[in-house]
């Protein structure tokens, strides 16, 4: 695979760290209002809910739906345990990602680089959330590798690394397992609102899946940077695993209009479920997409694996008709998903401003 023209000139965050710099370059410094307040030592009082799926035991399914409904209303995110995905596979994909970033030389990594200027292009990159027309946009302290895994017509393992041994097979199997879990979770989320199990998946048309392995190198000034800026995901549902370093934060309403960032503590072998904007639209706002970000660490690199499940770009997403009546009118106008994606990348993520633009006047 050839290096895309101009991409070799883009400095990777990992190479900046390896150069021994003691200060963050200006293009990575967040404005004062978005800089993180780093976690203090006293333990936080709020925690992402943990839901035990117990292998989807049918005798416990009703209580599971109730727990999912509460988590979707209150957080837009929850951990699942006993989810049925082999824990060995979770370890294997984390190992594969770390080996790619830590054991390959930069020239070898650049063989798989993304096409410059293309939104959500597959491969090795550093600027996924960047509007390339905005020269003043602050950059994230992150490198990543994005894989297109579903539909199968998009899946081309030849675009993925050959090292470490078994990397391509691991990513493919991981994608299969995550899609299966996502379909089960979307059914439970639909049922928790009294909808038919296939409601969300039917709305998706053909389900699209991307797997993004993110690498957050140590940062000399974590108080000035973000590994990933504040945003809500575009699609239906994201399934995320992280290592034990931690750094993911979710925005939580505390009381009234007050909001605070809650650190999502790593749970080994658990999978974090994050609701995206299309789920908020189709549930007519009964369930909220989760605004989240990643902070950086001064001493340790961090790795996460996010698996996104999105609608086809030709599909129009609107609130489910079963959730709309005279007393509960539609809160969002429908939108073709491809148009939503284009707007998201043109305007930039910045919290939930893209979905807020779809709100109808009450």
Coordinates of N, CA and C in Angstrom, one line a residue, residues 53-247:
X53 N -25.9 -8.8 31.6 CA -26.7 -9.4 30.5 C -26.9 -10.9 30.7
X54 N -26.0 -11.5 31.5 CA -26.1 -12.9 31.9 C -26.4 -13.8 30.7
X55 N -25.7 -13.5 29.6 CA -25.9 -14.3 28.4 C -27.2 -14.2 27.8
X56 N -27.9 -13.1 28.1 CA -29.3 -12.8 27.6 C -30.3 -13.9 28.1
X57 N -30.1 -14.2 29.3 CA -31.0 -15.2 30.0 C -32.5 -14.7 29.8
X58 N -33.3 -15.5 29.2 CA -34.7 -15.1 29.0 C -35.5 -14.9 30.2
X59 N -35.1 -15.6 31.3 CA -35.9 -15.4 32.6 C -35.6 -14.1 33.3
X60 N -34.5 -13.4 32.8 CA -34.2 -12.1 33.4 C -34.3 -10.9 32.4
X61 N -34.9 -11.2 31.3 CA -34.9 -10.2 30.2 C -35.7 -9.0 30.6
X62 N -36.8 -9.1 31.3 CA -37.6 -8.0 31.7 C -36.9 -7.0 32.6
X63 N -36.2 -7.6 33.6 CA -35.4 -6.7 34.5 C -34.3 -6.1 33.8
X64 N -33.7 -6.8 32.8 CA -32.6 -6.2 32.0 C -33.2 -5.0 31.2
X65 N -34.3 -5.1 30.6 CA -34.9 -4.0 29.8 C -35.2 -2.8 30.7
X66 N -35.6 -3.1 31.9 CA -35.9 -2.0 32.9 C -34.5 -1.2 33.2
X67 N -33.5 -2.0 33.4 CA -32.2 -1.4 33.7 C -31.6 -0.6 32.5
X68 N -31.8 -1.2 31.3 CA -31.4 -0.5 30.1 C -32.2 0.8 29.9
X69 N -33.5 0.8 30.2 CA -34.3 2.0 30.0 C -33.8 3.1 31.0
X70 N -33.5 2.7 32.2 CA -33.0 3.7 33.2 C -31.7 4.3 32.8
X71 N -30.8 3.4 32.3 CA -29.5 3.9 31.9 C -29.5 4.8 30.7
X72 N -30.4 4.4 29.8 CA -30.5 5.2 28.5 C -31.2 6.6 28.8
X73 N -32.1 6.7 29.8 CA -32.7 8.0 30.1 C -31.7 8.8 30.9
X74 N -31.0 8.2 31.9 CA -30.2 9.0 32.8 C -28.8 9.3 32.3
X75 N -28.2 8.4 31.5 CA -26.8 8.5 31.1 C -26.6 8.5 29.6
X76 N -27.4 7.8 28.8 CA -27.1 7.6 27.4 C -25.9 6.6 27.2
X77 N -25.5 5.9 28.3 CA -24.4 5.0 28.3 C -24.5 4.0 29.4
X78 N -23.9 2.9 29.3 CA -23.8 1.9 30.3 C -22.8 0.8 30.0
X79 N -22.2 0.2 31.0 CA -21.4 -0.9 30.9 C -22.2 -2.2 30.8
X80 N -21.8 -3.2 30.0 CA -22.4 -4.5 30.0 C -21.4 -5.5 30.4
X81 N -21.8 -6.5 31.2 CA -21.0 -7.6 31.6 C -21.7 -8.9 31.3
X82 N -21.0 -10.0 31.2 CA -21.6 -11.3 30.8 C -22.4 -11.1 29.4
X83 N -21.7 -10.4 28.5 CA -22.2 -10.0 27.2 C -22.1 -11.1 26.1
X84 N -21.4 -12.1 26.4 CA -21.3 -13.2 25.4 C -20.1 -13.1 24.5
X85 N -19.4 -12.0 24.5 CA -18.2 -11.8 23.6 C -17.0 -12.4 24.4
X86 N -16.3 -13.4 23.7 CA -15.2 -14.0 24.4 C -14.2 -13.0 25.0
X87 N -13.9 -13.1 26.3 CA -12.9 -12.1 26.8 C -11.5 -12.2 26.2
X88 N -11.2 -13.4 25.7 CA -9.9 -13.6 25.1 C -9.8 -12.7 23.8
X89 N -11.0 -12.5 23.1 CA -11.0 -11.6 21.9 C -10.8 -10.2 22.3
X90 N -11.4 -9.8 23.4 CA -11.1 -8.4 23.9 C -9.6 -8.2 24.1
X91 N -9.0 -9.1 24.8 CA -7.5 -9.0 25.0 C -6.8 -9.0 23.7
X92 N -7.2 -9.9 22.8 CA -6.4 -10.0 21.5 C -6.5 -8.7 20.7
X93 N -7.6 -8.0 20.7 CA -7.7 -6.8 19.8 C -6.9 -5.7 20.5
X94 N -6.9 -5.6 21.8 CA -6.1 -4.6 22.5 C -4.7 -4.9 22.3
X95 N -4.2 -6.1 22.3 CA -2.8 -6.5 22.1 C -2.4 -6.1 20.7
X96 N -3.3 -6.4 19.7 CA -3.0 -6.1 18.3 C -2.9 -4.6 18.1
X97 N -3.7 -3.8 18.7 CA -3.6 -2.4 18.5 C -2.4 -1.9 19.1
X98 N -2.0 -2.3 20.3 CA -0.8 -1.8 21.0 C 0.4 -2.2 20.2
X99 N 0.4 -3.4 19.6 CA 1.6 -3.9 18.8 C 1.8 -3.0 17.6
X100 N 0.6 -2.7 17.0 CA 0.7 -1.8 15.8 C 1.4 -0.5 16.1
X101 N 0.9 0.2 17.2 CA 1.4 1.5 17.5 C 2.8 1.5 18.1
X102 N 3.1 0.4 18.9 CA 4.4 0.4 19.7 C 5.5 -0.3 19.0
X103 N 5.2 -1.3 18.2 CA 6.2 -2.2 17.6 C 6.6 -1.9 16.2
X104 N 5.7 -1.2 15.4 CA 6.0 -0.9 14.0 C 6.8 0.4 13.9
X105 N 7.7 0.5 13.0 CA 8.4 1.8 12.7 C 7.4 2.7 12.1
X106 N 7.7 4.0 12.2 CA 6.8 5.0 11.6 C 6.7 4.8 10.1
X107 N 7.7 4.5 9.3 CA 7.5 4.3 7.9 C 6.6 3.1 7.6
X108 N 6.7 2.1 8.4 CA 5.8 0.9 8.3 C 4.3 1.3 8.6
X109 N 4.1 2.1 9.6 CA 2.8 2.5 9.9 C 2.2 3.4 8.8
X110 N 3.0 4.3 8.3 CA 2.6 5.2 7.3 C 2.2 4.5 6.0
X111 N 2.5 3.3 5.8 CA 2.1 2.5 4.6 C 0.6 2.4 4.6
X112 N -0.1 2.5 5.8 CA -1.5 2.3 6.0 C -2.2 3.6 6.2
X113 N -1.6 4.8 5.9 CA -2.2 6.0 6.3 C -3.5 6.4 5.5
X114 N -4.3 7.2 6.2 CA -5.6 7.6 5.6 C -5.4 8.5 4.4
X115 N -6.4 8.6 3.6 CA -6.3 9.6 2.5 C -6.5 11.0 3.1
X116 N -5.6 11.9 2.8 CA -5.7 13.3 3.4 C -6.9 14.0 3.0
X117 N -7.5 14.7 4.0 CA -8.7 15.5 3.6 C -10.0 14.8 3.5
X118 N -10.0 13.5 3.6 CA -11.2 12.7 3.4 C -11.8 12.4 4.8
X119 N -13.1 12.7 5.0 CA -13.8 12.4 6.2 C -13.9 10.9 6.4
X120 N -13.6 10.5 7.6 CA -13.8 9.1 8.0 C -13.2 8.1 7.0
X121 N -12.0 8.4 6.5 CA -11.4 7.5 5.6 C -10.7 6.4 6.4
X122 N -10.5 5.2 5.8 CA -10.0 4.1 6.4 C -8.5 4.2 6.6
X123 N -7.9 3.7 7.7 CA -6.5 3.6 7.8 C -6.0 4.3 9.0
X124 N -4.7 4.6 9.0 CA -3.9 5.2 10.1 C -3.9 6.7 10.0
X125 N -4.3 7.4 11.0 CA -4.4 8.8 10.9 C -4.3 9.5 12.3
X126 N -4.5 10.8 12.3 CA -4.5 11.6 13.5 C -5.6 12.7 13.6
X127 N -6.3 12.9 12.5 CA -7.2 14.0 12.4 C -8.6 13.7 12.0
X128 N -9.2 12.7 12.6 CA -10.6 12.2 12.2 C -11.6 13.2 12.4
X129 N -11.6 14.0 13.5 CA -12.7 14.9 13.8 C -12.4 16.3 13.3
X130 N -11.4 16.5 12.4 CA -11.0 17.8 12.0 C -11.7 18.2 10.8
X131 N -12.2 19.5 10.8 CA -12.7 20.1 9.6 C -11.5 20.7 8.8
X132 N -11.2 20.1 7.7 CA -9.9 20.4 7.0 C -10.0 21.8 6.4
X133 N -11.2 22.5 6.4 CA -11.3 23.8 5.9 C -11.1 24.9 7.0
X134 N -11.0 24.4 8.2 CA -10.8 25.3 9.4 C -9.4 25.2 9.9
X135 N -8.6 26.2 9.5 CA -7.1 26.2 9.8 C -6.9 26.4 11.3
X136 N -7.9 27.0 12.0 CA -7.7 27.3 13.4 C -8.2 26.2 14.4
X137 N -8.7 25.2 13.8 CA -9.3 24.1 14.7 C -8.2 23.5 15.5
X138 N -8.6 23.2 16.8 CA -7.6 22.6 17.7 C -7.6 21.1 17.5
X139 N -6.4 20.5 17.5 CA -6.2 19.1 17.2 C -6.3 18.3 18.5
X140 N -6.8 17.0 18.3 CA -6.8 16.1 19.4 C -5.4 15.4 19.6
X141 N -5.1 15.1 20.8 CA -3.9 14.4 21.2 C -4.1 12.9 21.0
X142 N -4.2 12.5 19.8 CA -4.5 11.1 19.5 C -4.1 10.7 18.1
X143 N -3.7 9.4 18.0 CA -3.5 8.7 16.7 C -4.5 7.6 16.7
X144 N -4.9 7.1 15.5 CA -5.9 6.0 15.4 C -5.7 5.2 14.2
X145 N -6.3 4.0 14.2 CA -6.5 3.2 12.9 C -7.9 2.9 12.8
X146 N -8.5 3.3 11.7 CA -9.9 3.0 11.4 C -10.1 1.9 10.4
X147 N -11.0 0.9 10.8 CA -11.3 -0.2 9.9 C -12.7 -0.2 9.5
X148 N -13.0 -0.4 8.2 CA -14.3 -0.6 7.7 C -14.7 -2.1 7.7
X149 N -15.7 -2.5 8.4 CA -15.9 -3.9 8.7 C -17.3 -4.4 8.2
X150 N -18.3 -3.5 8.2 CA -19.6 -3.9 7.6 C -20.2 -2.7 6.9
X151 N -21.0 -3.0 5.9 CA -21.3 -4.3 5.2 C -20.0 -5.0 4.7
X152 N -20.2 -6.3 4.5 CA -19.0 -7.0 4.1 C -18.4 -6.5 2.8
X153 N -19.2 -5.8 2.0 CA -18.7 -5.2 0.7 C -17.6 -4.2 1.0
X154 N -17.7 -3.6 2.2 CA -16.7 -2.6 2.5 C -15.4 -3.2 3.2
X155 N -15.5 -4.4 3.6 CA -14.4 -5.0 4.4 C -13.3 -5.5 3.4
X156 N -12.1 -4.9 3.5 CA -11.0 -5.3 2.7 C -9.8 -5.4 3.7
X157 N -9.5 -6.6 4.2 CA -8.4 -6.8 5.1 C -7.1 -6.4 4.6
X158 N -6.9 -6.3 3.3 CA -5.6 -5.9 2.7 C -5.3 -4.5 3.0
X159 N -6.3 -3.7 3.5 CA -6.0 -2.3 4.0 C -5.6 -2.3 5.4
X160 N -5.6 -3.4 6.1 CA -5.2 -3.5 7.5 C -3.8 -4.0 7.7
X161 N -3.2 -3.7 8.8 CA -1.8 -4.2 9.0 C -1.7 -5.7 9.0
X162 N -0.6 -6.2 8.6 CA -0.2 -7.6 8.6 C 0.5 -8.0 9.9
X163 N 0.9 -6.9 10.6 CA 1.6 -7.2 11.9 C 0.8 -6.5 13.0
X164 N 0.7 -7.2 14.2 CA 1.3 -8.5 14.5 C 0.5 -9.6 13.8
X165 N 1.1 -10.8 13.9 CA 0.5 -12.0 13.3 C -0.9 -12.2 13.8
X166 N -1.8 -12.3 12.8 CA -3.2 -12.6 13.2 C -4.0 -11.3 13.3
X167 N -3.4 -10.1 13.1 CA -4.1 -8.8 13.3 C -5.4 -8.8 12.4
X168 N -5.3 -9.1 11.2 CA -6.5 -9.0 10.3 C -7.6 -10.0 10.7
X169 N -7.2 -11.2 11.1 CA -8.2 -12.2 11.5 C -8.9 -11.7 12.8
X170 N -8.1 -11.1 13.7 CA -8.7 -10.6 15.0 C -9.7 -9.5 14.8
X171 N -9.3 -8.6 13.9 CA -10.3 -7.4 13.7 C -11.6 -8.0 13.0
X172 N -11.4 -8.9 12.1 CA -12.6 -9.4 11.4 C -13.5 -10.1 12.4
X173 N -12.9 -11.0 13.2 CA -13.7 -11.7 14.2 C -14.4 -10.8 15.2
X174 N -13.6 -9.8 15.6 CA -14.1 -8.8 16.6 C -15.3 -8.0 16.0
X175 N -15.2 -7.7 14.7 CA -16.3 -7.0 14.1 C -17.5 -7.9 14.1
X176 N -17.4 -9.1 13.8 CA -18.5 -10.1 13.7 C -19.2 -10.1 15.1
X177 N -18.4 -10.3 16.2 CA -18.9 -10.4 17.5 C -19.6 -9.1 18.0
X178 N -19.0 -7.9 17.6 CA -19.6 -6.7 18.0 C -20.9 -6.4 17.3
X179 N -21.0 -6.8 16.0 CA -22.2 -6.6 15.3 C -23.3 -7.4 15.9
X180 N -23.0 -8.7 16.3 CA -24.0 -9.5 16.9 C -24.5 -8.9 18.2
X181 N -23.6 -8.4 19.0 CA -23.9 -7.8 20.3 C -24.7 -6.5 20.1
X182 N -24.3 -5.7 19.1 CA -25.0 -4.5 18.9 C -26.5 -4.7 18.4
X183 N -26.7 -5.8 17.6 CA -28.1 -6.1 17.2 C -28.9 -6.5 18.4
X184 N -28.4 -7.3 19.3 CA -29.1 -7.7 20.5 C -29.4 -6.5 21.4
X185 N -28.4 -5.6 21.5 CA -28.7 -4.4 22.4 C -29.7 -3.5 21.7
X186 N -29.6 -3.3 20.4 CA -30.6 -2.4 19.8 C -32.0 -3.0 19.9
X187 N -32.1 -4.3 19.9 CA -33.4 -5.0 20.2 C -33.9 -4.7 21.6
X188 N -33.0 -4.8 22.6 CA -33.4 -4.6 23.9 C -33.8 -3.1 24.2
X189 N -33.0 -2.2 23.5 CA -33.3 -0.8 23.7 C -34.7 -0.5 23.1
X190 N -35.0 -1.0 21.9 CA -36.3 -0.9 21.3 C -37.4 -1.4 22.2
X191 N -37.2 -2.6 22.7 CA -38.2 -3.2 23.5 C -38.5 -2.5 24.8
X192 N -37.4 -1.8 25.3 CA -37.5 -1.1 26.6 C -38.5 0.1 26.5
X193 N -38.8 0.5 25.2 CA -39.7 1.6 25.0 C -41.0 1.1 24.4
X194 N -41.2 -0.2 24.5 CA -42.5 -0.8 24.0 C -42.5 -0.9 22.5
X195 N -41.4 -0.8 21.8 CA -41.3 -0.9 20.4 C -41.0 -2.3 20.0
X196 N -41.3 -2.7 18.7 CA -40.9 -4.0 18.2 C -39.4 -4.1 18.3
X197 N -38.9 -5.3 18.6 CA -37.4 -5.5 18.7 C -36.6 -5.0 17.6
X198 N -37.1 -5.1 16.4 CA -36.3 -4.7 15.2 C -36.4 -3.3 14.8
X199 N -37.1 -2.5 15.6 CA -37.4 -1.1 15.2 C -36.1 -0.3 14.9
X200 N -35.1 -0.3 15.7 CA -33.9 0.5 15.4 C -33.2 -0.1 14.3
X201 N -33.0 -1.4 14.3 CA -32.2 -2.0 13.2 C -32.9 -1.8 11.9
X202 N -34.3 -1.9 11.8 CA -35.0 -1.7 10.6 C -34.8 -0.3 10.1
X203 N -34.7 0.7 11.0 CA -34.5 2.1 10.6 C -33.2 2.3 10.0
X204 N -32.2 1.4 10.3 CA -30.8 1.6 9.9 C -30.7 1.3 8.4
X205 N -31.6 0.5 7.8 CA -31.4 0.0 6.5 C -30.3 -1.1 6.6
X206 N -29.2 -0.9 5.9 CA -28.1 -1.9 6.1 C -27.1 -1.3 7.1
X207 N -26.8 -2.1 8.2 CA -26.0 -1.6 9.3 C -24.6 -1.4 8.8
X208 N -24.0 -0.3 9.1 CA -22.6 0.0 8.8 C -21.8 0.0 10.1
X209 N -20.6 -0.6 10.0 CA -19.8 -0.7 11.2 C -18.3 -0.3 10.9
X210 N -17.8 0.5 11.7 CA -16.4 0.9 11.7 C -15.8 0.5 13.1
X211 N -14.5 0.1 13.0 CA -13.8 -0.2 14.3 C -12.6 0.8 14.3
X212 N -12.5 1.6 15.3 CA -11.5 2.6 15.5 C -10.6 2.3 16.7
X213 N -9.4 1.9 16.5 CA -8.4 1.7 17.6 C -7.7 3.0 17.8
X214 N -7.9 3.6 19.0 CA -7.3 4.9 19.3 C -6.1 4.8 20.2
X215 N -5.1 5.5 19.9 CA -3.9 5.5 20.8 C -3.6 6.9 21.2
X216 N -3.6 7.1 22.6 CA -3.4 8.4 23.2 C -2.0 8.4 23.8
X217 N -1.0 9.0 23.2 CA 0.4 9.0 23.8 C 0.4 9.8 25.1
X218 N 1.4 9.6 25.9 CA 1.6 10.5 27.1 C 1.7 12.0 26.6
X219 N 1.2 12.9 27.4 CA 1.1 14.3 27.1 C 1.8 15.1 28.1
X220 N 2.8 16.0 27.8 CA 3.5 16.7 28.8 C 2.7 17.8 29.5
X221 N 1.6 18.2 28.9 CA 0.7 19.2 29.6 C -0.7 18.8 29.4
X222 N -1.1 17.7 30.2 CA -2.5 17.2 30.0 C -3.6 18.2 30.4
X223 N -3.2 19.3 31.2 CA -4.2 20.3 31.6 C -4.6 21.2 30.4
X224 N -3.8 21.1 29.3 CA -4.1 22.0 28.2 C -4.7 21.3 27.0
X225 N -4.8 20.0 27.0 CA -5.2 19.3 25.8 C -6.4 18.4 26.1
X226 N -6.9 17.8 25.0 CA -7.9 16.7 25.0 C -7.4 15.6 24.1
X227 N -7.5 14.4 24.5 CA -7.2 13.3 23.6 C -8.3 13.2 22.5
X228 N -9.5 13.5 22.9 CA -10.7 13.5 22.0 C -11.6 14.6 22.5
X229 N -12.0 15.5 21.6 CA -12.8 16.6 22.0 C -14.2 16.2 22.3
X230 N -14.9 17.0 23.0 CA -16.3 16.8 23.5 C -17.2 16.6 22.2
X231 N -18.0 15.5 22.2 CA -18.9 15.2 21.1 C -19.9 14.1 21.5
X232 N -20.9 14.0 20.8 CA -21.8 12.8 20.8 C -21.6 12.1 19.5
X233 N -21.7 10.8 19.5 CA -21.5 10.0 18.2 C -22.7 10.2 17.3
X234 N -22.4 10.1 16.0 CA -23.4 10.3 14.9 C -24.4 9.3 14.8
X235 N -24.0 8.0 15.0 CA -24.9 6.9 14.6 C -25.8 6.4 15.6
X236 N -26.1 5.1 15.7 CA -27.0 4.5 16.6 C -26.4 4.1 17.9
X237 N -25.3 3.3 17.8 CA -24.8 2.7 19.0 C -23.3 2.5 18.8
X238 N -22.5 2.8 19.9 CA -21.0 2.6 19.9 C -20.7 1.6 21.0
X239 N -19.9 0.6 20.7 CA -19.4 -0.3 21.7 C -17.9 -0.1 21.9
X240 N -17.5 0.2 23.1 CA -16.2 0.6 23.4 C -15.5 -0.2 24.5
X241 N -14.3 -0.6 24.3 CA -13.5 -1.2 25.4 C -12.2 -0.3 25.5
X242 N -11.7 -0.2 26.7 CA -10.5 0.6 27.0 C -9.5 -0.2 27.8
X243 N -8.3 0.3 27.9 CA -7.3 -0.4 28.8 C -7.5 0.1 30.2
X244 N -6.6 -0.2 31.1 CA -6.7 0.2 32.5 C -6.2 1.6 32.8
X245 N -5.7 2.3 31.8 CA -5.1 3.6 32.1 C -6.3 4.6 32.4
X246 N -7.4 4.5 31.6 CA -8.5 5.4 31.9 C -8.3 6.8 31.2
X247 N -9.4 7.5 31.1 CA -9.3 8.9 30.5 C -10.6 9.3 29.8

